[in-house]
Short mmCIF file of C-alpha atoms in Angstrom, two decimals:
data_model
loop_
_atom_site.label_atom_id
_atom_site.label_comp_id
_atom_site.label_asym_id
_atom_site.label_seq_id
_atom_site.Cartn_x
_atom_site.Cartn_y
_atom_site.Cartn_z
CA MET A 1 25.71 4.49 20.62
CA THR A 2 22.27 3.79 19.19
CA THR A 3 21.71 3.64 15.45
CA GLU A 4 19.88 6.98 15.62
CA GLU A 5 22.82 8.56 17.46
CA LYS A 6 25.25 7.05 14.94
CA ILE A 7 23.31 8.56 12.03
CA GLN A 8 23.26 11.97 13.67
CA ASP A 9 26.99 11.73 14.36
CA ILE A 10 27.66 10.83 10.72
CA ARG A 11 25.55 13.68 9.41
CA VAL A 12 27.30 16.26 11.61
CA ASN A 13 30.90 15.08 11.67
CA TRP A 14 31.26 13.68 8.16
CA ALA A 15 29.81 16.90 6.80
CA ALA A 16 32.38 18.93 8.74
CA SER A 17 35.19 16.69 7.47
CA ASP A 18 33.99 16.95 3.86
CA ARG A 19 33.79 20.74 4.06
CA LYS A 20 37.31 20.92 5.47
CA ARG A 21 38.63 18.61 2.73
CA ASP A 22 37.40 20.99 0.04
CA GLU A 23 37.80 24.36 1.75
CA ASN A 24 40.67 25.50 -0.52
CA LEU A 25 38.96 24.46 -3.78
CA THR A 26 37.12 26.70 -6.22
CA VAL A 27 35.05 26.08 -9.34
CA PRO A 28 37.44 25.74 -12.30
CA SER A 29 37.16 28.59 -14.78
CA ASP A 30 36.50 26.27 -17.72
CA ILE A 31 33.50 24.53 -16.14
CA LYS A 32 30.03 25.11 -17.52
CA ALA A 33 27.53 24.21 -14.81
CA PHE A 34 23.77 23.77 -14.64
CA TYR A 35 22.65 23.76 -11.02
CA ASP A 36 19.65 22.40 -9.11
CA ILE A 37 17.72 20.77 -11.94
CA SER A 38 14.67 18.82 -10.76
CA TYR A 39 14.51 15.23 -11.98
CA GLY A 40 11.73 13.89 -9.75
CA PRO A 41 8.93 14.76 -7.31
CA HIS A 42 10.89 14.71 -4.04
CA GLY A 43 12.10 18.28 -3.76
CA ASN A 44 15.72 18.84 -2.76
CA GLU A 45 16.33 15.08 -2.70
CA ASN A 46 15.57 14.95 -6.43
CA LEU A 47 17.88 17.71 -7.63
CA LEU A 48 20.93 17.29 -9.85
CA ASP A 49 23.76 19.40 -11.24
CA ILE A 50 25.44 18.95 -14.63
CA TYR A 51 29.06 19.95 -15.31
CA MET A 52 31.01 19.99 -18.56
CA THR A 53 33.75 21.81 -20.43
CA GLY A 54 34.31 22.73 -24.07
CA GLY A 55 31.86 23.54 -26.81
CA LEU A 56 28.20 22.64 -26.76
CA SER A 57 27.73 21.74 -30.42
CA LYS A 58 27.99 17.96 -29.86
CA LEU A 59 26.44 15.55 -27.39
CA LYS A 60 28.85 14.50 -24.67
CA PRO A 61 29.43 11.13 -22.98
CA VAL A 62 27.85 11.21 -19.53
CA ILE A 63 29.09 10.14 -16.10
CA VAL A 64 26.32 9.77 -13.51
CA ASN A 65 27.79 9.90 -10.01
CA ILE A 66 26.02 8.20 -7.08
CA HIS A 67 27.49 9.66 -3.90
CA GLY A 68 28.44 7.66 -0.84
CA GLY A 69 27.50 8.22 2.78
CA ALA A 70 26.54 4.93 4.44
CA TRP A 71 23.05 5.18 2.86
CA VAL A 72 22.15 7.88 5.43
CA TYR A 73 24.31 10.88 4.52
CA GLY A 74 25.54 12.89 1.59
CA CYS A 75 24.54 15.39 -1.08
CA LYS A 76 25.73 16.62 -4.43
CA GLU A 77 27.43 19.69 -2.94
CA ILE A 78 30.13 17.61 -1.22
CA TYR A 79 30.91 15.86 -4.52
CA ARG A 80 30.93 18.90 -6.79
CA PHE A 81 34.70 19.39 -7.04
CA TYR A 82 35.32 15.69 -7.64
CA CYS A 83 32.61 15.64 -10.31
CA MET A 84 33.97 18.81 -11.89
CA SER A 85 37.40 17.17 -12.07
CA LEU A 86 35.80 14.32 -14.04
CA ALA A 87 34.15 16.85 -16.34
CA GLU A 88 37.57 18.36 -17.04
CA ARG A 89 38.59 14.92 -18.33
CA GLY A 90 36.13 15.24 -21.19
CA PHE A 91 32.78 14.09 -19.83
CA ALA A 92 29.46 15.68 -18.96
CA VAL A 93 28.92 14.77 -15.31
CA VAL A 94 25.57 14.41 -13.57
CA ASN A 95 25.97 14.98 -9.83
CA ALA A 96 22.74 14.11 -8.04
CA ASN A 97 21.00 13.96 -4.70
CA TYR A 98 18.83 10.95 -3.93
CA ARG A 99 16.57 9.97 -1.04
CA LEU A 100 18.43 8.83 2.06
CA ALA A 101 17.68 6.35 4.84
CA PRO A 102 16.25 6.01 7.40
CA GLU A 103 13.62 8.51 6.25
CA ASN A 104 13.35 6.57 2.98
CA THR A 105 13.96 2.86 2.59
CA PHE A 106 14.83 0.45 -0.21
CA PRO A 107 14.21 0.63 -3.11
CA SER A 108 13.85 4.45 -2.96
CA ALA A 109 17.48 5.11 -3.93
CA LEU A 110 17.22 2.74 -6.90
CA GLU A 111 13.99 4.44 -7.96
CA ASP A 112 15.80 7.78 -7.88
CA VAL A 113 18.73 6.47 -9.94
CA ASN A 114 16.19 5.23 -12.46
CA LYS A 115 14.58 8.68 -12.50
CA ILE A 116 17.99 10.19 -13.24
CA MET A 117 18.38 7.79 -16.16
CA THR A 118 14.87 8.66 -17.33
CA PHE A 119 15.79 12.36 -17.16
CA ILE A 120 18.82 11.67 -19.38
CA ALA A 121 16.68 9.70 -21.83
CA GLN A 122 13.94 12.33 -22.02
CA ARG A 123 15.73 15.65 -21.48
CA GLY A 124 19.41 14.89 -21.90
CA ARG A 125 19.72 16.60 -25.27
CA GLU A 126 18.71 19.91 -23.64
CA TYR A 127 21.95 19.66 -21.65
CA HIS A 128 24.13 18.10 -24.40
CA LEU A 129 24.03 14.63 -22.80
CA ASP A 130 24.43 11.56 -25.00
CA SER A 131 21.99 8.96 -23.67
CA SER A 132 23.74 6.27 -25.73
CA ARG A 133 27.05 6.83 -23.86
CA VAL A 134 26.34 6.71 -20.13
CA ILE A 135 28.77 5.70 -17.39
CA VAL A 136 27.78 5.20 -13.75
CA THR A 137 30.17 5.77 -10.86
CA GLY A 138 29.59 5.33 -7.15
CA ASP A 139 31.68 5.09 -4.02
CA SER A 140 31.14 3.34 -0.69
CA ALA A 141 27.36 2.98 -0.23
CA GLY A 142 26.98 4.77 -3.56
CA ALA A 143 28.92 1.94 -5.21
CA GLN A 144 26.50 -0.56 -3.67
CA ILE A 145 23.53 1.40 -5.02
CA ALA A 146 25.19 1.85 -8.43
CA SER A 147 26.04 -1.84 -8.78
CA HIS A 148 22.56 -2.84 -7.62
CA TYR A 149 20.99 -0.58 -10.23
CA ALA A 150 23.31 -1.89 -12.94
CA ALA A 151 22.25 -5.45 -12.11
CA VAL A 152 18.60 -4.44 -12.42
CA PHE A 153 19.26 -2.47 -15.60
CA SER A 154 21.13 -5.32 -17.30
CA ASN A 155 18.97 -8.29 -16.25
CA PRO A 156 15.27 -8.25 -17.26
CA GLU A 157 14.44 -11.04 -14.79
CA PHE A 158 15.76 -8.90 -11.94
CA ALA A 159 14.12 -5.75 -13.35
CA SER A 160 10.72 -7.47 -13.28
CA MET A 161 10.83 -7.43 -9.46
CA PHE A 162 10.91 -3.62 -9.33
CA ASP A 163 8.05 -1.22 -9.92
CA PHE A 164 9.77 1.11 -12.36
CA GLU A 165 10.36 1.10 -16.10
CA ILE A 166 13.95 0.99 -17.34
CA PRO A 167 14.50 3.95 -19.71
CA SER A 168 16.15 3.85 -23.11
CA VAL A 169 19.76 4.70 -22.24
CA LYS A 170 22.94 2.74 -22.80
CA ILE A 171 25.18 2.20 -19.76
CA ARG A 172 28.62 1.61 -21.23
CA ALA A 173 30.74 1.18 -18.09
CA MET A 174 30.83 1.35 -14.30
CA GLY A 175 33.22 2.90 -11.79
CA LEU A 176 32.89 1.00 -8.50
CA ASN A 177 35.01 2.83 -5.95
CA CYS A 178 35.78 1.68 -2.40
CA GLY A 179 32.40 -0.01 -2.26
CA THR A 180 30.51 -2.77 -0.57
CA TYR A 181 28.43 -4.95 -2.87
CA ASP A 182 26.96 -8.15 -1.40
CA ALA A 183 23.61 -6.93 -0.11
CA ALA A 184 22.43 -10.44 0.75
CA LYS A 185 25.43 -10.88 3.04
CA MET A 186 24.76 -7.52 4.71
CA THR A 187 21.20 -8.55 5.57
CA GLY A 188 22.27 -11.95 6.87
CA GLU A 189 24.28 -12.90 9.91
CA GLY A 190 25.78 -9.83 11.59
CA LEU A 191 23.24 -7.44 10.05
CA ASP A 192 24.82 -4.03 9.39
CA ASP A 193 22.66 -1.50 11.24
CA LEU A 194 23.03 1.29 8.69
CA PHE A 195 22.32 -1.01 5.78
CA ALA A 196 19.35 -2.34 7.77
CA CYS A 197 18.01 1.24 7.93
CA TYR A 198 18.34 1.51 4.18
CA ALA A 199 16.95 -1.96 3.46
CA GLY A 200 14.08 -1.48 5.91
CA VAL A 201 14.74 -4.76 7.72
CA THR A 202 15.56 -6.00 11.19
CA ALA A 203 17.50 -9.06 12.27
CA GLY A 204 15.54 -12.20 11.44
CA ASN A 205 12.74 -10.19 9.88
CA ILE A 206 13.03 -9.93 6.12
CA SER A 207 10.41 -11.09 3.68
CA GLU A 208 11.27 -13.59 0.98
CA GLY A 209 10.39 -11.04 -1.69
CA LYS A 210 12.61 -8.32 -0.28
CA ALA A 211 15.45 -10.79 0.27
CA GLU A 212 15.26 -11.71 -3.40
CA MET A 213 15.28 -8.04 -4.46
CA LEU A 214 18.39 -7.49 -2.35
CA ASP A 215 20.27 -10.51 -3.68
CA VAL A 216 22.34 -8.55 -6.21
CA PHE A 217 25.06 -11.17 -6.71
CA LYS A 218 22.48 -13.73 -7.83
CA TYR A 219 21.40 -11.54 -10.76
CA ILE A 220 24.72 -10.20 -12.04
CA ASN A 221 25.30 -11.79 -15.45
CA GLU A 222 27.35 -11.29 -18.61
CA ASN A 223 25.28 -8.22 -19.54
CA PHE A 224 26.51 -6.23 -16.53
CA PRO A 225 28.47 -3.21 -17.81
CA PRO A 226 32.31 -3.35 -17.98
CA SER A 227 33.59 -2.29 -14.57
CA PHE A 228 36.55 -0.53 -13.01
CA VAL A 229 36.66 -1.84 -9.42
CA MET A 230 38.85 0.27 -7.16
CA THR A 231 39.96 0.23 -3.54
CA ALA A 232 42.98 1.26 -1.42
CA VAL A 233 45.40 -0.47 0.91
CA HIS A 234 43.92 1.45 3.86
CA ASP A 235 40.30 1.32 2.71
CA PHE A 236 38.23 -0.29 5.47
CA LEU A 237 36.13 -1.87 2.70
CA LYS A 238 39.16 -3.21 0.83
CA ASP A 239 38.12 -6.84 1.30
CA GLU A 240 34.84 -6.20 -0.53
CA ALA A 241 36.51 -5.35 -3.85
CA GLU A 242 38.05 -8.68 -4.84
CA PRO A 243 34.87 -10.79 -4.40
CA MET A 244 33.02 -8.34 -6.64
CA PHE A 245 35.82 -8.44 -9.20
CA ARG A 246 35.90 -12.26 -9.14
CA LEU A 247 32.12 -12.44 -9.60
CA LEU A 248 32.29 -10.13 -12.61
CA LYS A 249 35.09 -12.16 -14.18
CA LYS A 250 33.21 -15.40 -13.50
CA ASN A 251 30.29 -13.95 -15.46
CA ARG A 252 32.60 -12.85 -18.30
CA VAL A 253 32.13 -9.16 -17.57
CA PRO A 254 35.17 -7.11 -18.65
CA ALA A 255 36.61 -5.78 -15.41
CA VAL A 256 39.80 -4.55 -13.78
CA LEU A 257 40.72 -4.38 -10.10
CA LYS A 258 43.00 -1.58 -8.93
CA ILE A 259 44.35 -1.14 -5.40
CA TYR A 260 45.96 2.23 -4.66
CA GLY A 261 48.25 3.44 -1.91
CA ALA A 262 50.76 1.63 0.30
CA GLU A 263 51.21 0.59 3.91
CA ASP A 264 53.10 3.80 4.64
CA ARG A 265 50.34 5.99 3.13
CA PRO A 266 47.40 5.87 5.53
CA ASP A 267 46.01 9.00 3.86
CA ILE A 268 45.27 6.93 0.74
CA SER A 269 42.24 5.31 2.30
CA HIS A 270 38.48 5.07 1.92
CA ILE A 271 37.17 7.24 -0.99
CA PHE A 272 40.55 9.00 -1.30
CA HIS A 273 39.74 9.60 -4.98
CA VAL A 274 37.20 12.29 -4.05
CA ASN A 275 39.91 14.45 -2.45
CA CYS A 276 41.08 16.69 -5.29
CA ASN A 277 44.04 17.82 -3.17
CA LEU A 278 45.65 14.36 -3.39
CA GLU A 279 47.98 13.56 -6.29
CA GLU A 280 46.94 9.92 -5.98
CA ALA A 281 43.30 10.91 -6.50
CA GLY A 282 44.26 12.42 -9.83
CA ILE A 283 46.14 9.27 -10.82
CA CYS A 284 43.19 7.05 -9.88
CA ASN A 285 40.66 9.23 -11.68
CA ASP A 286 42.88 9.35 -14.78
CA ASP A 287 43.06 5.55 -14.75
CA GLU A 288 39.33 5.20 -14.33
CA CYS A 289 38.46 7.67 -17.08
CA ALA A 290 40.91 5.92 -19.42
CA PHE A 291 38.99 2.70 -18.73
CA PHE A 292 35.69 4.43 -19.49
CA ARG A 293 36.93 5.76 -22.83
CA LYS A 294 37.69 2.21 -23.97
CA TRP A 295 33.97 1.40 -23.80
CA LEU A 296 32.46 4.52 -25.36
#
């Protein structure tokens, strides 16, 4: 299967699987939702939703969710019930689209995350969002994008390599779920073809400047936000979690590593936490939100 055929297969079959996962779910009655808000110039790819519960008299701590999808697939609609479940735990949740590969290449997704943060800084109060209490979550490829952005956000030397201005928000914590993180490794030996589409590189053909911009691990330091690193026994990216956790601890970043599921539970696998029908998803999301509250 060519890379183009693989992308088409992902976009068709993963979408069908995601719709089936959520087919019995409905919008909770206590959710207040703001749909399809534009945060940038790229049409549907720069739309976001905001979900929350409770009164609107006070600013709310914010979770910004960066969806997964192998850098080539995904949209806010397939994450709405998961994000609404986080909102029911006491947060305002920003559920956003961003530009996908291969139509858009690195650093377009990071630029879009920065636009989301700029939206929160400039317009957040209109939607009861507290720009001084922001949390970023991501899963799978979304966790890679989220961690990459957090490294840029927290390290001025790294930020100087990118052509966007970091807005005045405070990222208090990260939720890194079933992710892959070492971008330099993914562009090295055994180049991942989907990541290559996102990075805009081919085997043996990557400029020194782009290689430096992709070397996330080099620029993670003690200012990286406190992080909840999560995976599952049957997550195919399980082996990516511990190196990220060890790197954070080495740099004195407060972090925890949680591994969910068991050998006899193959259903507790990659991004299981998004499936609101799973009891274990609720347990994981409770744990993660408890971690976030410690840093607000």
